[in-house]
Amino acid sequence: MYHAVKVRIYPTLEQEQYLAQAFGNCRWLYNYMLHLTTNTYKETGKGLSKAAMDKLLPQLKHEFEWLELAYSQSLQRVTFNLSTAFQNFFEGRAKYPTFKNKFAKQSVAYPQNVKLKVSENAIKFPGTLGAIKAVFHRVLPTGKQGCVTVSKTTDGKYFASILFETGSQKVEAKNAAIGVDLGLKDFAVTSDGETHNQSKRTQRKLKKLERNQKRKQRKLARKKGQSNRNKAKRLVAKVCAKIARIREDFLHKLSRKIAYENQVIVVEDLAVKNMVKNPNLAKAIGDQSWGMFLTMLKYKASRYGHQYVEINRFFPSSQLCSETLLPIPMLQNGIDSLNIRSVDCPHCGKQHDRDINAAINIRNEGLRILALGTSAPAIGGDVRPKRSGRKKSTIAEAIPCENGSLHHTC
C-alpha cells in the first residue's frame, strides 16, 4: 500500500521563481492536452492516450522553448495525471476533467531522482531547483520512495508530499467491533457510548475565525483595482486555510484513534452531496466534513490491517430498538424529528439514547453483513426517501429478504 507524508518546505526567492515557472509550464501543458483531447474526441470519437500525448512533447518543446525550463519528467507526469483523470471519469469515480486555474492551488511532480536529507533538514530535487529547506515533523515510514509533489497553496505556503510504498502495519486492536453514527449535534457517536466533538476552546476559535473570514470577504468585495484585490484575496485565503487546518487536525486524530483501537469499523454510506441540498442545514453539514472523515477512516483502517465496512444509507438504524430489533412506533409513525434525542421502546421497556442506539444497530448490521457475506440490507427495502408530489414508478422494486438475517420480518 501507499503512504504519503506531507512536509513544509521553505524555498529561497530564486527557487520560488523557478517553481512559479514550473507551475505555469505544467498548468499550461495540462490545459493544452485537455483541450486537444476533447477536440480530438469530438472529431474522431476517440481521445488521446498517454503514449500519444507523450509523443507530442518534443514538438511542443521545439515550438515553445520555455517548456524546456521545467523538469522533463514533471511534464511526463502531467500527461499521466490527465490520463488518470479521464480513466476515473469513464469509470464513474469523478467528473469530467476541468482546466487548471493559476489562482488556485499549484503543483509540480518529481517522479524520480529526489533525495531526502533528513539530517540536514532538506530535500534535494533534480535539475535547477536543487536543495530546499524542509521541516520533517515526524519519522518517515520505511519503504520504497516514490513521487514527490511540490505544491503551493492559495495563502502562499509551500509543501512537499512524499509518497512511500509500504506494507500494512498489523496492529492488535483493543476492541472487536464498533459502530460509528455521524451527526450534527455530536460529530460522532460510537456503539460503546462515547461521543466525539471538538473541544469548546477549538469551537470558540473556529467561530472567531469565521467572523474574521466574513469581515475580510466583505472587504474583498469592496476592493477596486487588481493589486488591491490580490492582497485582499491573500488575506481571505490565509483565514480559510487556518480554518481548514483546524478541522483537518481534528478529523485526523479522531479517525486514527478509531481505526487503531478497533478491529472492525462499521459506518453508514452517507450521500453527502444529496444532504447538502437542504438549504437550512447545508452549511452545518458541509462544515462537518463527513466525506473526508470516512475517507481517512477507510485508508487508516487498511493501514493497520483492520476491516472497514459501510452499510446501506437506507438502513433504518435510528428506527429500530437495539435490544429487540423491532421498530420503535414513536419513530415509525411520522414523528421522526431531529429534536427527539431519546426514545422509550414499548417492546423492551427501556429508554434509548437515539444516537447510541443507532450506532449499536449500525455495528450489528455490519457484523451481519460480514457473517453472511452479502451487502444487502436486512430491511432496507422498507425504507425509502419520501416522494411527496411525485408519481410513483410502475416498476416493482426488488426488496431484499434474507432468511439468515437477524432483522428478518417476512
mmCIF file of C-alpha atoms in Angstrom:
data_model
loop_
_atom_site.group_PDB
_atom_site.id
_atom_site.type_symbol
_atom_site.label_atom_id
_atom_site.label_comp_id
_atom_site.label_asym_id
_atom_site.label_seq_id
_atom_site.Cartn_x
_atom_site.Cartn_y
_atom_site.Cartn_z
ATOM 1 C CA MET A 1 0.000 0.000 0.000
ATOM 2 C CA TYR A 2 0.987 3.645 -0.400
ATOM 3 C CA HIS A 3 1.672 6.110 2.405
ATOM 4 C CA ALA A 4 2.159 9.835 1.742
ATOM 5 C CA VAL A 5 3.811 12.269 4.155
ATOM 6 C CA LYS A 6 3.300 16.000 3.688
ATOM 7 C CA VAL A 7 6.072 18.296 4.961
ATOM 8 C CA ARG A 8 6.508 22.059 4.924
ATOM 9 C CA ILE A 9 9.290 23.433 2.730
ATOM 10 C CA TYR A 10 10.874 26.906 2.603
ATOM 11 C CA PRO A 11 12.306 27.733 -0.848
ATOM 12 C CA THR A 12 14.531 30.751 -1.420
ATOM 13 C CA LEU A 13 13.497 33.650 -3.627
ATOM 14 C CA GLU A 14 15.300 32.160 -6.642
ATOM 15 C CA GLN A 15 13.702 28.772 -6.012
ATOM 16 C CA GLU A 16 10.263 30.395 -5.737
ATOM 17 C CA GLN A 17 10.776 31.990 -9.137
ATOM 18 C CA TYR A 18 11.804 28.656 -10.634
ATOM 19 C CA LEU A 19 8.796 26.914 -9.065
ATOM 20 C CA ALA A 20 6.470 29.600 -10.405
ATOM 21 C CA GLN A 21 7.810 28.863 -13.906
ATOM 22 C CA ALA A 22 7.429 25.100 -13.341
ATOM 23 C CA PHE A 23 3.868 25.519 -12.039
ATOM 24 C CA GLY A 24 2.973 27.579 -15.095
ATOM 25 C CA ASN A 25 4.517 25.108 -17.543
ATOM 26 C CA CYS A 26 2.728 22.118 -16.035
ATOM 27 C CA ARG A 27 -0.566 24.005 -15.823
ATOM 28 C CA TRP A 28 -0.315 25.152 -19.453
ATOM 29 C CA LEU A 29 0.550 21.652 -20.677
ATOM 30 C CA TYR A 30 -2.354 20.122 -18.740
ATOM 31 C CA ASN A 31 -4.840 22.617 -20.185
ATOM 32 C CA TYR A 32 -3.394 22.224 -23.701
ATOM 33 C CA MET A 33 -3.636 18.428 -23.619
ATOM 34 C CA LEU A 34 -7.133 18.552 -22.132
ATOM 35 C CA HIS A 35 -8.321 20.902 -24.882
ATOM 36 C CA LEU A 36 -6.647 18.781 -27.570
ATOM 37 C CA THR A 37 -8.082 15.538 -26.213
ATOM 38 C CA THR A 38 -11.594 16.997 -26.021
ATOM 39 C CA ASN A 39 -11.476 18.277 -29.604
ATOM 40 C CA THR A 40 -9.990 15.018 -30.876
ATOM 41 C CA TYR A 41 -12.775 13.057 -29.221
ATOM 42 C CA LYS A 42 -15.430 15.315 -30.770
ATOM 43 C CA GLU A 43 -13.941 14.925 -34.246
ATOM 44 C CA THR A 44 -12.936 11.245 -34.277
ATOM 45 C CA GLY A 45 -14.825 9.674 -31.366
ATOM 46 C CA LYS A 46 -11.551 8.672 -29.688
ATOM 47 C CA GLY A 47 -9.388 10.573 -27.233
ATOM 48 C CA LEU A 48 -5.611 10.687 -26.805
ATOM 49 C CA SER A 49 -3.804 8.069 -24.768
ATOM 50 C CA LYS A 50 -0.840 8.843 -22.524
ATOM 51 C CA ALA A 51 1.558 7.481 -25.149
ATOM 52 C CA ALA A 52 0.036 9.728 -27.810
ATOM 53 C CA MET A 53 0.351 12.773 -25.560
ATOM 54 C CA ASP A 54 3.975 11.925 -24.721
ATOM 55 C CA LYS A 55 4.811 11.802 -28.441
ATOM 56 C CA LEU A 56 3.687 15.419 -28.786
ATOM 57 C CA LEU A 57 6.061 16.696 -26.060
ATOM 58 C CA PRO A 58 9.233 17.029 -28.238
ATOM 59 C CA GLN A 59 7.341 19.009 -30.857
ATOM 60 C CA LEU A 60 5.808 21.286 -28.214
ATOM 61 C CA LYS A 61 9.215 21.894 -26.622
ATOM 62 C CA HIS A 62 10.603 22.863 -30.007
ATOM 63 C CA GLU A 63 7.652 25.203 -30.647
ATOM 64 C CA PHE A 64 7.527 26.670 -27.128
ATOM 65 C CA GLU A 65 11.100 26.939 -25.859
ATOM 66 C CA TRP A 66 10.031 27.967 -22.340
ATOM 67 C CA LEU A 67 8.642 24.446 -21.783
ATOM 68 C CA GLU A 68 12.228 23.170 -21.518
ATOM 69 C CA LEU A 69 12.728 25.192 -18.327
ATOM 70 C CA ALA A 70 10.642 22.622 -16.427
ATOM 71 C CA TYR A 71 11.987 19.189 -15.485
ATOM 72 C CA SER A 72 11.236 16.705 -18.283
ATOM 73 C CA GLN A 73 9.781 14.026 -16.011
ATOM 74 C CA SER A 74 7.457 16.606 -14.460
ATOM 75 C CA LEU A 75 5.921 17.225 -17.877
ATOM 76 C CA GLN A 76 5.522 13.490 -18.429
ATOM 77 C CA ARG A 77 3.781 13.285 -15.063
ATOM 78 C CA VAL A 78 1.245 15.842 -16.304
ATOM 79 C CA THR A 79 0.155 13.524 -19.121
ATOM 80 C CA PHE A 80 -0.056 10.646 -16.627
ATOM 81 C CA ASN A 81 -2.298 12.692 -14.310
ATOM 82 C CA LEU A 82 -4.552 13.735 -17.179
ATOM 83 C CA SER A 83 -4.831 10.140 -18.415
ATOM 84 C CA THR A 84 -5.746 9.030 -14.877
ATOM 85 C CA ALA A 85 -8.363 11.790 -14.656
ATOM 86 C CA PHE A 86 -10.027 10.581 -17.853
ATOM 87 C CA GLN A 87 -9.915 6.997 -16.631
ATOM 88 C CA ASN A 88 -11.624 7.988 -13.380
ATOM 89 C CA PHE A 89 -14.261 9.865 -15.381
ATOM 90 C CA PHE A 90 -15.090 6.948 -17.677
ATOM 91 C CA GLU A 91 -15.267 4.550 -14.713
ATOM 92 C CA GLY A 92 -17.683 6.848 -12.869
ATOM 93 C CA ARG A 93 -15.394 7.830 -9.995
ATOM 94 C CA ALA A 94 -15.055 11.519 -10.899
ATOM 95 C CA LYS A 95 -16.442 14.258 -13.094
ATOM 96 C CA TYR A 96 -15.041 15.321 -16.457
ATOM 97 C CA PRO A 97 -11.572 16.945 -16.072
ATOM 98 C CA THR A 98 -11.578 20.743 -15.926
ATOM 99 C CA PHE A 99 -8.972 23.356 -16.791
ATOM 100 C CA LYS A 100 -6.488 24.407 -14.119
ATOM 101 C CA ASN A 101 -6.542 27.959 -12.788
ATOM 102 C CA LYS A 102 -3.426 29.931 -11.908
ATOM 103 C CA PHE A 103 -5.198 31.460 -8.893
ATOM 104 C CA ALA A 104 -5.904 28.050 -7.330
ATOM 105 C CA LYS A 105 -3.508 25.572 -5.726
ATOM 106 C CA GLN A 106 -0.408 24.918 -7.859
ATOM 107 C CA SER A 107 1.646 21.724 -8.021
ATOM 108 C CA VAL A 108 4.521 20.072 -9.865
ATOM 109 C CA ALA A 109 5.578 16.421 -9.512
ATOM 110 C CA TYR A 110 9.060 14.867 -9.459
ATOM 111 C CA PRO A 111 8.703 11.103 -10.009
ATOM 112 C CA GLN A 112 12.400 10.233 -9.594
ATOM 113 C CA ASN A 113 15.832 11.464 -8.531
ATOM 114 C CA VAL A 114 14.663 13.191 -5.342
ATOM 115 C CA LYS A 115 16.881 12.667 -2.296
ATOM 116 C CA LEU A 116 15.686 13.169 1.274
ATOM 117 C CA LYS A 117 18.322 14.603 3.592
ATOM 118 C CA VAL A 118 16.606 14.280 6.955
ATOM 119 C CA SER A 119 19.747 15.009 8.983
ATOM 120 C CA GLU A 120 20.262 18.256 7.038
ATOM 121 C CA ASN A 121 16.529 19.172 7.068
ATOM 122 C CA ALA A 122 16.453 19.471 3.306
ATOM 123 C CA ILE A 123 15.077 17.818 0.181
ATOM 124 C CA LYS A 124 17.321 17.738 -2.907
ATOM 125 C CA PHE A 125 15.419 17.981 -6.198
ATOM 126 C CA PRO A 126 16.922 17.283 -9.635
ATOM 127 C CA GLY A 127 17.798 19.981 -12.104
ATOM 128 C CA THR A 128 17.993 23.691 -11.384
ATOM 129 C CA LEU A 129 15.800 23.589 -8.277
ATOM 130 C CA GLY A 130 18.428 21.992 -6.030
ATOM 131 C CA ALA A 131 18.060 21.528 -2.267
ATOM 132 C CA ILE A 132 15.156 23.130 -0.409
ATOM 133 C CA LYS A 133 14.919 23.562 3.340
ATOM 134 C CA ALA A 134 12.253 21.251 4.837
ATOM 135 C CA VAL A 135 10.778 20.510 8.259
ATOM 136 C CA PHE A 136 10.349 16.779 8.951
ATOM 137 C CA HIS A 137 7.795 16.839 11.764
ATOM 138 C CA ARG A 138 7.569 13.043 12.029
ATOM 139 C CA VAL A 139 9.567 9.901 11.409
ATOM 140 C CA LEU A 140 9.342 8.923 7.753
ATOM 141 C CA PRO A 141 7.940 5.452 7.020
ATOM 142 C CA THR A 142 10.216 2.709 5.780
ATOM 143 C CA GLY A 143 9.702 1.622 2.214
ATOM 144 C CA LYS A 144 10.438 2.473 -1.365
ATOM 145 C CA GLN A 145 10.287 6.201 -2.049
ATOM 146 C CA GLY A 146 8.038 7.248 -4.916
ATOM 147 C CA CYS A 147 6.893 10.503 -6.449
ATOM 148 C CA VAL A 148 7.437 13.806 -4.628
ATOM 149 C CA THR A 149 4.893 16.546 -5.367
ATOM 150 C CA VAL A 150 5.674 20.186 -4.590
ATOM 151 C CA SER A 151 2.602 22.362 -4.089
ATOM 152 C CA LYS A 152 1.824 25.977 -3.309
ATOM 153 C CA THR A 153 -1.399 26.810 -1.501
ATOM 154 C CA THR A 154 -3.516 29.886 -2.113
ATOM 155 C CA ASP A 155 -2.138 31.521 1.033
ATOM 156 C CA GLY A 156 1.436 31.323 -0.300
ATOM 157 C CA LYS A 157 2.815 28.316 1.621
ATOM 158 C CA TYR A 158 4.883 25.556 0.033
ATOM 159 C CA PHE A 159 4.595 21.849 0.816
ATOM 160 C CA ALA A 160 6.175 18.624 -0.419
ATOM 161 C CA SER A 161 4.142 15.405 -0.441
ATOM 162 C CA ILE A 162 6.427 12.367 -0.342
ATOM 163 C CA LEU A 163 4.981 9.032 -1.438
ATOM 164 C CA PHE A 164 6.212 5.748 0.057
ATOM 165 C CA GLU A 165 5.322 2.200 -0.916
ATOM 166 C CA THR A 166 4.982 0.301 2.361
ATOM 167 C CA GLY A 167 3.222 -2.758 3.730
ATOM 168 C CA SER A 168 0.310 -2.685 6.162
ATOM 169 C CA GLN A 169 1.142 -2.298 9.858
ATOM 170 C CA LYS A 170 -0.573 -5.157 11.669
ATOM 171 C CA VAL A 171 -1.880 -3.724 14.936
ATOM 172 C CA GLU A 172 -3.669 -5.760 17.582
ATOM 173 C CA ALA A 173 -6.935 -3.927 18.265
ATOM 174 C CA LYS A 174 -8.322 -3.346 21.745
ATOM 175 C CA ASN A 175 -11.972 -3.760 20.694
ATOM 176 C CA ALA A 176 -13.566 -6.304 18.396
ATOM 177 C CA ALA A 177 -16.081 -4.122 16.545
ATOM 178 C CA ILE A 178 -17.522 -0.638 16.731
ATOM 179 C CA GLY A 179 -20.320 1.241 15.013
ATOM 180 C CA VAL A 180 -19.987 4.954 14.258
ATOM 181 C CA ASP A 181 -23.031 7.201 13.838
ATOM 182 C CA LEU A 182 -22.260 10.646 12.384
ATOM 183 C CA GLY A 183 -24.462 13.617 13.209
ATOM 184 C CA LEU A 184 -24.748 17.370 13.625
ATOM 185 C CA LYS A 185 -25.325 17.706 17.354
ATOM 186 C CA ASP A 186 -22.435 15.343 18.079
ATOM 187 C CA PHE A 187 -19.919 14.781 15.314
ATOM 188 C CA ALA A 188 -19.548 11.058 16.015
ATOM 189 C CA VAL A 189 -21.247 8.708 18.477
ATOM 190 C CA THR A 190 -19.874 5.185 18.830
ATOM 191 C CA SER A 191 -21.645 1.999 19.850
ATOM 192 C CA ASP A 192 -19.710 1.874 23.138
ATOM 193 C CA GLY A 193 -21.446 5.092 24.255
ATOM 194 C CA GLU A 194 -18.671 7.618 23.569
ATOM 195 C CA THR A 195 -19.331 10.963 21.886
ATOM 196 C CA HIS A 196 -16.590 12.758 19.954
ATOM 197 C CA ASN A 197 -16.634 16.513 19.356
ATOM 198 C CA GLN A 198 -14.156 19.300 19.021
ATOM 199 C CA SER A 199 -13.172 20.907 22.310
ATOM 200 C CA LYS A 200 -15.069 24.022 23.378
ATOM 201 C CA ARG A 201 -11.891 26.040 23.062
ATOM 202 C CA THR A 202 -11.490 24.897 19.439
ATOM 203 C CA GLN A 203 -15.138 25.641 18.692
ATOM 204 C CA ARG A 204 -14.776 29.191 20.051
ATOM 205 C CA LYS A 205 -11.629 29.654 17.980
ATOM 206 C CA LEU A 206 -13.406 28.466 14.836
ATOM 207 C CA LYS A 207 -16.312 30.854 15.407
ATOM 208 C CA LYS A 208 -13.874 33.725 15.852
ATOM 209 C CA LEU A 209 -12.055 32.781 12.636
ATOM 210 C CA GLU A 210 -15.340 32.504 10.727
ATOM 211 C CA ARG A 211 -16.328 36.014 11.822
ATOM 212 C CA ASN A 212 -12.909 37.236 10.716
ATOM 213 C CA GLN A 213 -13.400 35.455 7.394
ATOM 214 C CA LYS A 214 -16.706 37.239 6.803
ATOM 215 C CA ARG A 215 -15.147 40.630 7.505
ATOM 216 C CA LYS A 216 -12.283 40.008 5.108
ATOM 217 C CA GLN A 217 -14.645 38.736 2.411
ATOM 218 C CA ARG A 218 -16.711 41.912 2.708
ATOM 219 C CA LYS A 219 -13.548 43.995 2.366
ATOM 220 C CA LEU A 220 -12.566 41.964 -0.699
ATOM 221 C CA ALA A 221 -15.937 42.662 -2.309
ATOM 222 C CA ARG A 222 -15.366 46.421 -1.922
ATOM 223 C CA LYS A 223 -11.812 46.468 -3.281
ATOM 224 C CA LYS A 224 -11.094 48.110 -6.617
ATOM 225 C CA GLY A 225 -8.002 47.548 -8.695
ATOM 226 C CA GLN A 226 -6.268 44.255 -9.379
ATOM 227 C CA SER A 227 -3.388 44.856 -6.963
ATOM 228 C CA ASN A 228 -5.680 45.643 -4.027
ATOM 229 C CA ARG A 229 -7.919 42.680 -4.833
ATOM 230 C CA ASN A 230 -4.946 40.312 -4.918
ATOM 231 C CA LYS A 231 -3.825 41.473 -1.456
ATOM 232 C CA ALA A 232 -7.335 41.052 -0.082
ATOM 233 C CA LYS A 233 -7.602 37.584 -1.668
ATOM 234 C CA ARG A 234 -4.395 36.543 0.066
ATOM 235 C CA LEU A 235 -5.796 37.634 3.459
ATOM 236 C CA VAL A 236 -9.026 35.691 2.865
ATOM 237 C CA ALA A 237 -7.041 32.626 1.789
ATOM 238 C CA LYS A 238 -4.951 32.718 4.980
ATOM 239 C CA VAL A 239 -8.034 32.665 7.203
ATOM 240 C CA CYS A 240 -9.682 29.903 5.146
ATOM 241 C CA ALA A 241 -6.505 27.805 5.287
ATOM 242 C CA LYS A 242 -6.308 28.171 9.066
ATOM 243 C CA ILE A 243 -9.935 27.039 9.460
ATOM 244 C CA ALA A 244 -9.304 24.067 7.185
ATOM 245 C CA ARG A 245 -6.166 23.035 9.120
ATOM 246 C CA ILE A 246 -8.003 23.082 12.466
ATOM 247 C CA ARG A 247 -10.838 20.936 11.146
ATOM 248 C CA GLU A 248 -8.487 18.561 9.356
ATOM 249 C CA ASP A 249 -6.402 18.123 12.506
ATOM 250 C CA PHE A 250 -9.493 17.020 14.444
ATOM 251 C CA LEU A 251 -10.513 14.570 11.691
ATOM 252 C CA HIS A 252 -7.016 13.049 11.506
ATOM 253 C CA LYS A 253 -6.756 12.498 15.264
ATOM 254 C CA LEU A 254 -10.241 11.020 15.645
ATOM 255 C CA SER A 255 -10.004 8.741 12.608
ATOM 256 C CA ARG A 256 -6.609 7.490 13.722
ATOM 257 C CA LYS A 257 -7.916 6.713 17.219
ATOM 258 C CA ILE A 258 -10.951 4.770 15.955
ATOM 259 C CA ALA A 259 -9.027 2.898 13.243
ATOM 260 C CA TYR A 260 -6.187 1.997 15.618
ATOM 261 C CA GLU A 261 -8.290 0.659 18.510
ATOM 262 C CA ASN A 262 -10.989 -1.366 16.689
ATOM 263 C CA GLN A 263 -10.738 -4.478 14.543
ATOM 264 C CA VAL A 264 -13.988 -3.839 12.632
ATOM 265 C CA ILE A 265 -15.283 -0.304 11.963
ATOM 266 C CA VAL A 266 -18.838 -0.009 10.651
ATOM 267 C CA VAL A 267 -20.273 3.243 9.278
ATOM 268 C CA GLU A 268 -23.148 4.356 7.071
ATOM 269 C CA ASP A 269 -22.738 5.068 3.367
ATOM 270 C CA LEU A 270 -23.851 8.707 3.505
ATOM 271 C CA ALA A 271 -24.926 10.642 0.413
ATOM 272 C CA VAL A 272 -23.397 13.967 1.452
ATOM 273 C CA LYS A 273 -23.980 15.574 -1.957
ATOM 274 C CA ASN A 274 -27.701 14.991 -1.600
ATOM 275 C CA MET A 275 -27.799 16.089 2.038
ATOM 276 C CA VAL A 276 -26.237 19.492 1.379
ATOM 277 C CA LYS A 277 -29.145 20.336 -0.924
ATOM 278 C CA ASN A 278 -31.100 21.181 2.219
ATOM 279 C CA PRO A 279 -30.759 24.999 2.403
ATOM 280 C CA ASN A 280 -31.239 25.070 6.176
ATOM 281 C CA LEU A 281 -28.550 22.514 7.020
ATOM 282 C CA ALA A 282 -26.173 22.865 4.063
ATOM 283 C CA LYS A 283 -23.507 24.897 5.899
ATOM 284 C CA ALA A 284 -23.668 22.768 9.045
ATOM 285 C CA ILE A 285 -23.315 19.561 7.033
ATOM 286 C CA GLY A 286 -20.503 20.983 4.920
ATOM 287 C CA ASP A 287 -18.564 22.103 7.991
ATOM 288 C CA GLN A 288 -18.673 18.588 9.467
ATOM 289 C CA SER A 289 -16.665 17.103 6.551
ATOM 290 C CA TRP A 290 -18.184 13.633 6.871
ATOM 291 C CA GLY A 291 -16.860 12.535 3.479
ATOM 292 C CA MET A 292 -13.264 13.428 4.350
ATOM 293 C CA PHE A 293 -13.601 11.714 7.733
ATOM 294 C CA LEU A 294 -14.845 8.454 6.159
ATOM 295 C CA THR A 295 -12.016 8.567 3.618
ATOM 296 C CA MET A 296 -9.451 8.948 6.411
ATOM 297 C CA LEU A 297 -11.109 6.179 8.422
ATOM 298 C CA LYS A 298 -11.017 3.815 5.446
ATOM 299 C CA TYR A 299 -7.354 4.149 4.487
ATOM 300 C CA LYS A 300 -6.157 4.179 8.089
ATOM 301 C CA ALA A 301 -8.107 1.017 8.885
ATOM 302 C CA SER A 302 -6.477 -0.619 5.860
ATOM 303 C CA ARG A 303 -3.061 0.601 7.024
ATOM 304 C CA TYR A 304 -3.458 -1.085 10.421
ATOM 305 C CA GLY A 305 -4.880 -4.301 8.953
ATOM 306 C CA HIS A 306 -8.415 -3.700 10.248
ATOM 307 C CA GLN A 307 -11.751 -4.038 8.462
ATOM 308 C CA TYR A 308 -13.818 -1.088 7.280
ATOM 309 C CA VAL A 309 -17.480 -1.807 6.481
ATOM 310 C CA GLU A 310 -20.123 0.520 5.029
ATOM 311 C CA ILE A 311 -23.813 -0.343 5.344
ATOM 312 C CA ASN A 312 -26.635 0.899 3.148
ATOM 313 C CA ARG A 313 -27.697 4.500 3.789
ATOM 314 C CA PHE A 314 -31.384 3.438 3.791
ATOM 315 C CA PHE A 315 -30.944 1.028 6.690
ATOM 316 C CA PRO A 316 -33.262 2.326 9.490
ATOM 317 C CA SER A 317 -30.583 2.448 12.174
ATOM 318 C CA SER A 318 -32.350 5.081 14.293
ATOM 319 C CA GLN A 319 -35.812 3.490 13.998
ATOM 320 C CA LEU A 320 -35.016 0.039 15.427
ATOM 321 C CA CYS A 321 -34.611 -0.995 19.044
ATOM 322 C CA SER A 322 -31.085 -2.285 19.553
ATOM 323 C CA GLU A 323 -32.316 -4.805 22.158
ATOM 324 C CA THR A 324 -35.289 -6.408 20.391
ATOM 325 C CA LEU A 325 -34.510 -5.393 16.768
ATOM 326 C CA LEU A 326 -38.135 -4.268 16.401
ATOM 327 C CA PRO A 327 -39.287 -0.899 15.008
ATOM 328 C CA ILE A 328 -39.981 1.816 17.587
ATOM 329 C CA PRO A 329 -43.546 3.074 16.966
ATOM 330 C CA MET A 330 -42.696 6.607 18.097
ATOM 331 C CA LEU A 331 -40.232 6.953 15.212
ATOM 332 C CA GLN A 332 -42.207 4.883 12.741
ATOM 333 C CA ASN A 333 -45.409 6.958 12.907
ATOM 334 C CA GLY A 334 -44.042 10.029 11.170
ATOM 335 C CA ILE A 335 -42.830 11.748 14.366
ATOM 336 C CA ASP A 336 -39.183 11.187 13.435
ATOM 337 C CA SER A 337 -37.828 14.616 14.371
ATOM 338 C CA LEU A 338 -34.217 15.574 14.962
ATOM 339 C CA ASN A 339 -35.293 17.218 18.230
ATOM 340 C CA ILE A 340 -36.049 13.793 19.737
ATOM 341 C CA ARG A 341 -32.787 12.667 21.327
ATOM 342 C CA SER A 342 -34.087 9.790 23.493
ATOM 343 C CA VAL A 343 -36.974 7.376 22.939
ATOM 344 C CA ASP A 344 -38.889 4.859 25.052
ATOM 345 C CA CYS A 345 -39.181 1.414 23.495
ATOM 346 C CA PRO A 346 -42.503 -0.333 24.307
ATOM 347 C CA HIS A 347 -41.000 -3.735 23.464
ATOM 348 C CA CYS A 348 -38.113 -3.828 25.958
ATOM 349 C CA GLY A 349 -39.325 -1.063 28.276
ATOM 350 C CA LYS A 350 -36.008 0.780 28.193
ATOM 351 C CA GLN A 351 -35.166 4.346 27.261
ATOM 352 C CA HIS A 352 -32.595 4.543 24.466
ATOM 353 C CA ASP A 353 -30.352 7.413 23.528
ATOM 354 C CA ARG A 354 -31.120 7.948 19.861
ATOM 355 C CA ASP A 355 -27.526 8.260 18.638
ATOM 356 C CA ILE A 356 -26.092 5.415 20.732
ATOM 357 C CA ASN A 357 -28.995 3.171 19.731
ATOM 358 C CA ALA A 358 -28.319 3.974 16.055
ATOM 359 C CA ALA A 359 -24.584 3.277 16.464
ATOM 360 C CA ILE A 360 -25.315 -0.127 18.016
ATOM 361 C CA ASN A 361 -27.667 -1.001 15.144
ATOM 362 C CA ILE A 362 -25.014 0.089 12.637
ATOM 363 C CA ARG A 363 -22.443 -2.169 14.303
ATOM 364 C CA ASN A 364 -24.820 -5.150 14.389
ATOM 365 C CA GLU A 365 -25.774 -4.667 10.730
ATOM 366 C CA GLY A 366 -22.113 -4.510 9.706
ATOM 367 C CA LEU A 367 -21.335 -7.726 11.595
ATOM 368 C CA ARG A 368 -24.353 -9.364 9.939
ATOM 369 C CA ILE A 369 -23.062 -8.390 6.502
ATOM 370 C CA LEU A 370 -19.618 -9.808 7.316
ATOM 371 C CA ALA A 371 -21.126 -13.042 8.665
ATOM 372 C CA LEU A 372 -23.488 -13.643 5.727
ATOM 373 C CA GLY A 373 -21.128 -12.348 3.065
ATOM 374 C CA THR A 374 -23.730 -10.071 1.479
ATOM 375 C CA SER A 375 -24.097 -6.324 1.148
ATOM 376 C CA ALA A 376 -27.908 -6.387 1.036
ATOM 377 C CA PRO A 377 -29.518 -4.538 3.969
ATOM 378 C CA ALA A 378 -31.746 -6.535 6.267
ATOM 379 C CA ILE A 379 -34.904 -4.455 5.804
ATOM 380 C CA GLY A 380 -33.525 -1.674 3.682
ATOM 381 C CA GLY A 381 -36.273 -2.175 1.117
ATOM 382 C CA ASP A 382 -38.861 -0.898 3.576
ATOM 383 C CA VAL A 383 -37.182 2.500 3.983
ATOM 384 C CA ARG A 384 -37.045 4.925 1.070
ATOM 385 C CA PRO A 385 -36.964 8.728 0.766
ATOM 386 C CA LYS A 386 -40.370 10.388 0.782
ATOM 387 C CA ARG A 387 -41.625 11.246 -2.710
ATOM 388 C CA SER A 388 -44.326 13.780 -1.962
ATOM 389 C CA GLY A 389 -45.943 15.253 -5.059
ATOM 390 C CA ARG A 390 -44.236 12.812 -7.439
ATOM 391 C CA LYS A 391 -45.642 9.948 -9.439
ATOM 392 C CA LYS A 392 -44.675 6.507 -8.229
ATOM 393 C CA SER A 393 -42.834 4.252 -10.608
ATOM 394 C CA THR A 394 -44.807 1.372 -12.061
ATOM 395 C CA ILE A 395 -41.713 -0.845 -11.925
ATOM 396 C CA ALA A 396 -41.720 -3.028 -8.812
ATOM 397 C CA GLU A 397 -38.553 -2.828 -6.741
ATOM 398 C CA ALA A 398 -36.837 -5.978 -5.525
ATOM 399 C CA ILE A 399 -36.861 -5.922 -1.719
ATOM 400 C CA PRO A 400 -34.088 -7.986 -0.121
ATOM 401 C CA CYS A 401 -35.468 -10.530 2.325
ATOM 402 C CA GLU A 402 -32.908 -12.957 3.744
ATOM 403 C CA ASN A 403 -33.762 -15.936 5.883
ATOM 404 C CA GLY A 404 -30.485 -15.702 7.752
ATOM 405 C CA SER A 405 -30.988 -12.077 8.751
ATOM 406 C CA LEU A 406 -31.431 -11.084 12.376
ATOM 407 C CA HIS A 407 -33.889 -8.450 11.169
ATOM 408 C CA HIS A 408 -35.920 -10.935 9.085
ATOM 409 C CA THR A 409 -39.602 -9.994 9.373
ATOM 410 C CA CYS A 410 -41.142 -11.728 6.299
#
